[in-house]
Every structure is written in C-alpha cells, then in structure tokens.
Amino acid sequence: MGELQDSTLISRRLGDARLVTCAAPAYLEKHGTPTTPDDLAGHKAVMFFSGQSRAVMDWRFMQDGTPVIVRPARTMLVDNSDILLSCGLAGLGMLQGIRAILAPHLESGRLVEVLTSYTTVTKPISVLYPDRRYLAPKVRVFIDWLSALFCRQKRPTAWIVTPRETVKFRVSGFSHECCPV
C-alpha cells in the first residue's frame, strides 16, 4: 500500500484506499473540532511512520483540486496500525487512517470523523510479483481473484476506489468485468 518505489518487480494497481481523519469524542471535547486542514496545526496527532524509511506519513488533503500537505503537532509517532488505533481511541490525539479499518469505530461512535468537507488523498493499493512471463498459474489466478475482489467495492462509501476503465477476464471458467490488467 502506498506509492511504489522503483524496483524490478511488476506491479498491478488494484485501487486506492480511502483515508479518514478522526479523533475520540473525549479528545474533541477537550481540544475542539477542527473545521479546516489549517486548524490541525493547533491539534495533537498520532502519526504513522514508515518502518523502512522512518519517514513520517504526512496528512494530505485536496483543496481546490490541489493536494495540500498538513503537519499537525505530533503527540506520538508509531509504526504499527494497531497502536495508532489504540492511541486514537485513548484520546491521545487525532489520527488519519484507512476508512475500512476505522469504520467499526466510527459507526460505534468511539471515533468521530472530522473535516468531512475535505477529501483526503487516497493511498494506492498494488500487488507486486517478480516476472509476468514465468508467473505460476496459481499466482496468476490469485492476482486475478484479488483484482476482482477489489473491483466489487464500487460503492461511494467503500474503502477503496477502483480505476474507471474495465476489462473482462476469465479465471477457472468464471468471467468477470473488472479493472485493467
């Protein structure tokens, strides 16, 4: 998940994960609710950093069709999504994460979405494999199945967005209209 580094691997884009910015109700009661991405500068945040590069994952929003990077004040840096969620639920700061993972907590009210009028920049989801010419049939079927699974998530509230173009493919006698290969 995320932007791919240059490598010798073949990639197949499956879609993009939708992100959500949220906080625990107790945090919002104590610190207030931001109304614009600029308001985040005065808020505490639990932020994710890459385990490999150690780079902090900035929060990105779309404003007037242009991506804007926002850097809230950091309360804590984590490299584990379970810890990110636990810190957010404990009210240690705001967090930005994958909507599908946070959805049960948003639905239960344990987390509250903020900045709903600002779209977050999505994270690309890809599958990587070593070589398309010598790809084992089982691996090819798995990749096609995974692609089909992602293509079924087309509702506006779904956790992924898939490419607009579609093609047809066959997997073990099953024909399905799906994302481009």
C-alpha positions in Angstrom: 0.0 0.0 0.0 1.3 3.5 -0.8 3.4 4.9 -3.6 5.7 2.3 -5.1 9.5 2.6 -5.2 11.3 1.8 -8.4 12.1 -1.8 -8.4 12.5 -4.8 -10.7 9.1 -6.1 -9.6 6.0 -6.0 -11.8 3.0 -4.1 -10.3 -0.7 -4.2 -10.9 -2.7 -1.4 -9.5 -5.9 -2.7 -7.7 -7.3 0.6 -6.5 -6.9 3.3 -3.8 -7.6 3.1 -0.1 -9.8 5.9 1.2 -8.5 7.7 4.3 -10.4 9.3 7.1 -9.3 11.9 9.7 -10.8 11.3 13.1 -10.5 11.5 16.9 -12.0 10.2 20.0 -15.0 12.2 21.3 -13.1 12.9 24.6 -10.2 14.5 22.6 -12.6 16.7 20.6 -14.4 17.8 23.8 -11.1 18.8 25.4 -9.4 20.4 22.3 -12.2 21.3 20.0 -13.1 20.2 16.5 -11.0 21.4 13.6 -13.1 22.9 10.7 -10.2 23.3 8.1 -7.0 21.4 7.5 -5.1 24.6 8.7 -6.7 24.1 12.1 -4.8 20.9 12.5 -1.6 22.9 13.3 -3.0 23.5 16.7 -4.0 19.9 17.4 -2.2 16.9 18.7 -1.9 13.9 16.4 -0.8 10.3 16.5 1.1 9.9 13.2 2.3 6.8 11.4 5.9 6.5 10.2 7.4 4.0 7.7 9.3 1.2 9.3 11.8 1.1 6.4 12.5 4.7 5.6 11.5 6.1 9.0 9.7 8.9 7.2 6.6 10.4 8.9 3.5 9.9 6.8 2.1 13.4 6.2 -1.6 14.1 6.1 -2.7 15.1 2.6 -6.0 16.8 1.7 -7.4 18.0 -1.6 -8.1 21.8 -1.6 -9.4 23.3 -4.8 -8.2 20.3 -6.8 -4.6 20.6 -5.4 -3.1 18.2 -2.8 -2.1 20.1 0.4 0.3 18.6 2.9 -0.7 19.2 6.6 1.6 18.6 9.5 -0.3 18.6 12.8 1.7 18.9 16.0 2.8 15.3 16.9 1.9 13.7 20.2 3.2 10.3 19.2 4.8 8.6 16.3 4.0 4.9 15.7 4.9 2.3 13.1 2.1 -0.1 13.9 -1.6 0.4 12.8 -2.9 -1.3 16.0 -1.0 1.1 18.2 -2.2 4.0 16.0 -5.8 2.9 16.6 -5.3 2.3 20.3 -3.8 5.8 20.8 -6.6 7.4 18.9 -9.2 5.6 20.9 -7.5 6.6 24.1 -7.8 10.3 23.1 -4.1 10.9 22.8 -4.6 12.9 19.5 -6.2 12.9 16.1 -5.4 10.2 13.6 -5.7 9.6 9.9 -6.1 6.1 8.7 -7.7 3.7 6.3 -11.5 4.1 6.4 -12.2 0.3 6.2 -10.1 -0.3 9.3 -11.6 2.6 11.3 -15.2 2.1 10.1 -16.4 -0.1 13.0 -15.1 2.6 15.5 -16.7 5.4 13.5 -20.0 3.6 13.4 -19.9 2.8 17.1 -19.1 6.4 18.0 -15.7 5.6 19.6 -14.2 7.7 16.9 -15.6 10.8 15.2 -14.8 11.8 11.7 -13.6 15.4 11.3 -13.1 17.6 8.2 -15.8 15.8 6.3 -15.9 18.5 3.6 -12.3 18.0 2.8 -11.3 15.0 0.7 -8.2 13.1 1.8 -5.7 12.0 -0.8 -6.1 8.2 -1.3 -3.4 5.6 -0.9 -2.7 3.3 -3.9 -3.0 -0.4 -3.4 -1.0 -2.6 -5.7 0.0 -6.2 -6.0 3.7 -6.9 -6.8 5.2 -10.0 -8.4 8.6 -10.9 -9.9 8.0 -11.7 -13.6 4.9 -11.8 -15.7 6.4 -14.4 -18.2 7.1 -17.0 -15.6 4.2 -16.4 -13.3 2.9 -19.6 -11.8 -0.8 -20.3 -12.8 -1.8 -20.3 -9.1 -0.3 -16.9 -8.6 -1.9 -15.5 -11.7 -5.3 -16.8 -10.5 -4.8 -15.3 -7.1 -3.9 -11.9 -8.6 -7.0 -12.1 -10.8 -9.2 -13.1 -7.9 -7.7 -10.2 -5.8 -8.3 -7.8 -8.6 -11.9 -9.0 -8.9 -12.4 -8.6 -5.2 -11.3 -5.0 -5.2 -13.4 -4.2 -8.3 -16.6 -5.3 -6.4 -16.1 -2.4 -3.9 -17.6 0.3 -6.1 -20.0 2.0 -3.6 -19.2 5.6 -2.8 -18.6 4.8 0.8 -16.5 1.7 0.1 -13.0 1.7 1.4 -11.4 1.6 -2.0 -11.8 3.4 -5.2 -11.1 1.4 -8.4 -9.9 2.6 -11.8 -12.6 3.7 -14.1 -11.6 1.5 -17.0 -12.8 -2.1 -17.1 -11.8 -5.2 -19.0 -13.1 -8.8 -19.0 -11.0 -11.7 -17.9 -11.6 -15.4 -17.2 -10.5 -17.3 -14.1 -11.2 -21.0 -14.0 -14.2 -20.7 -16.2 -15.5 -17.6 -14.3 -15.9 -14.5 -16.4 -15.9 -11.1 -14.6 -15.8 -7.5 -15.7 -13.0 -5.8 -13.8 -10.1 -3.4 -13.5 -7.4 -3.3 -16.2 -4.7 -5.8 -16.2 
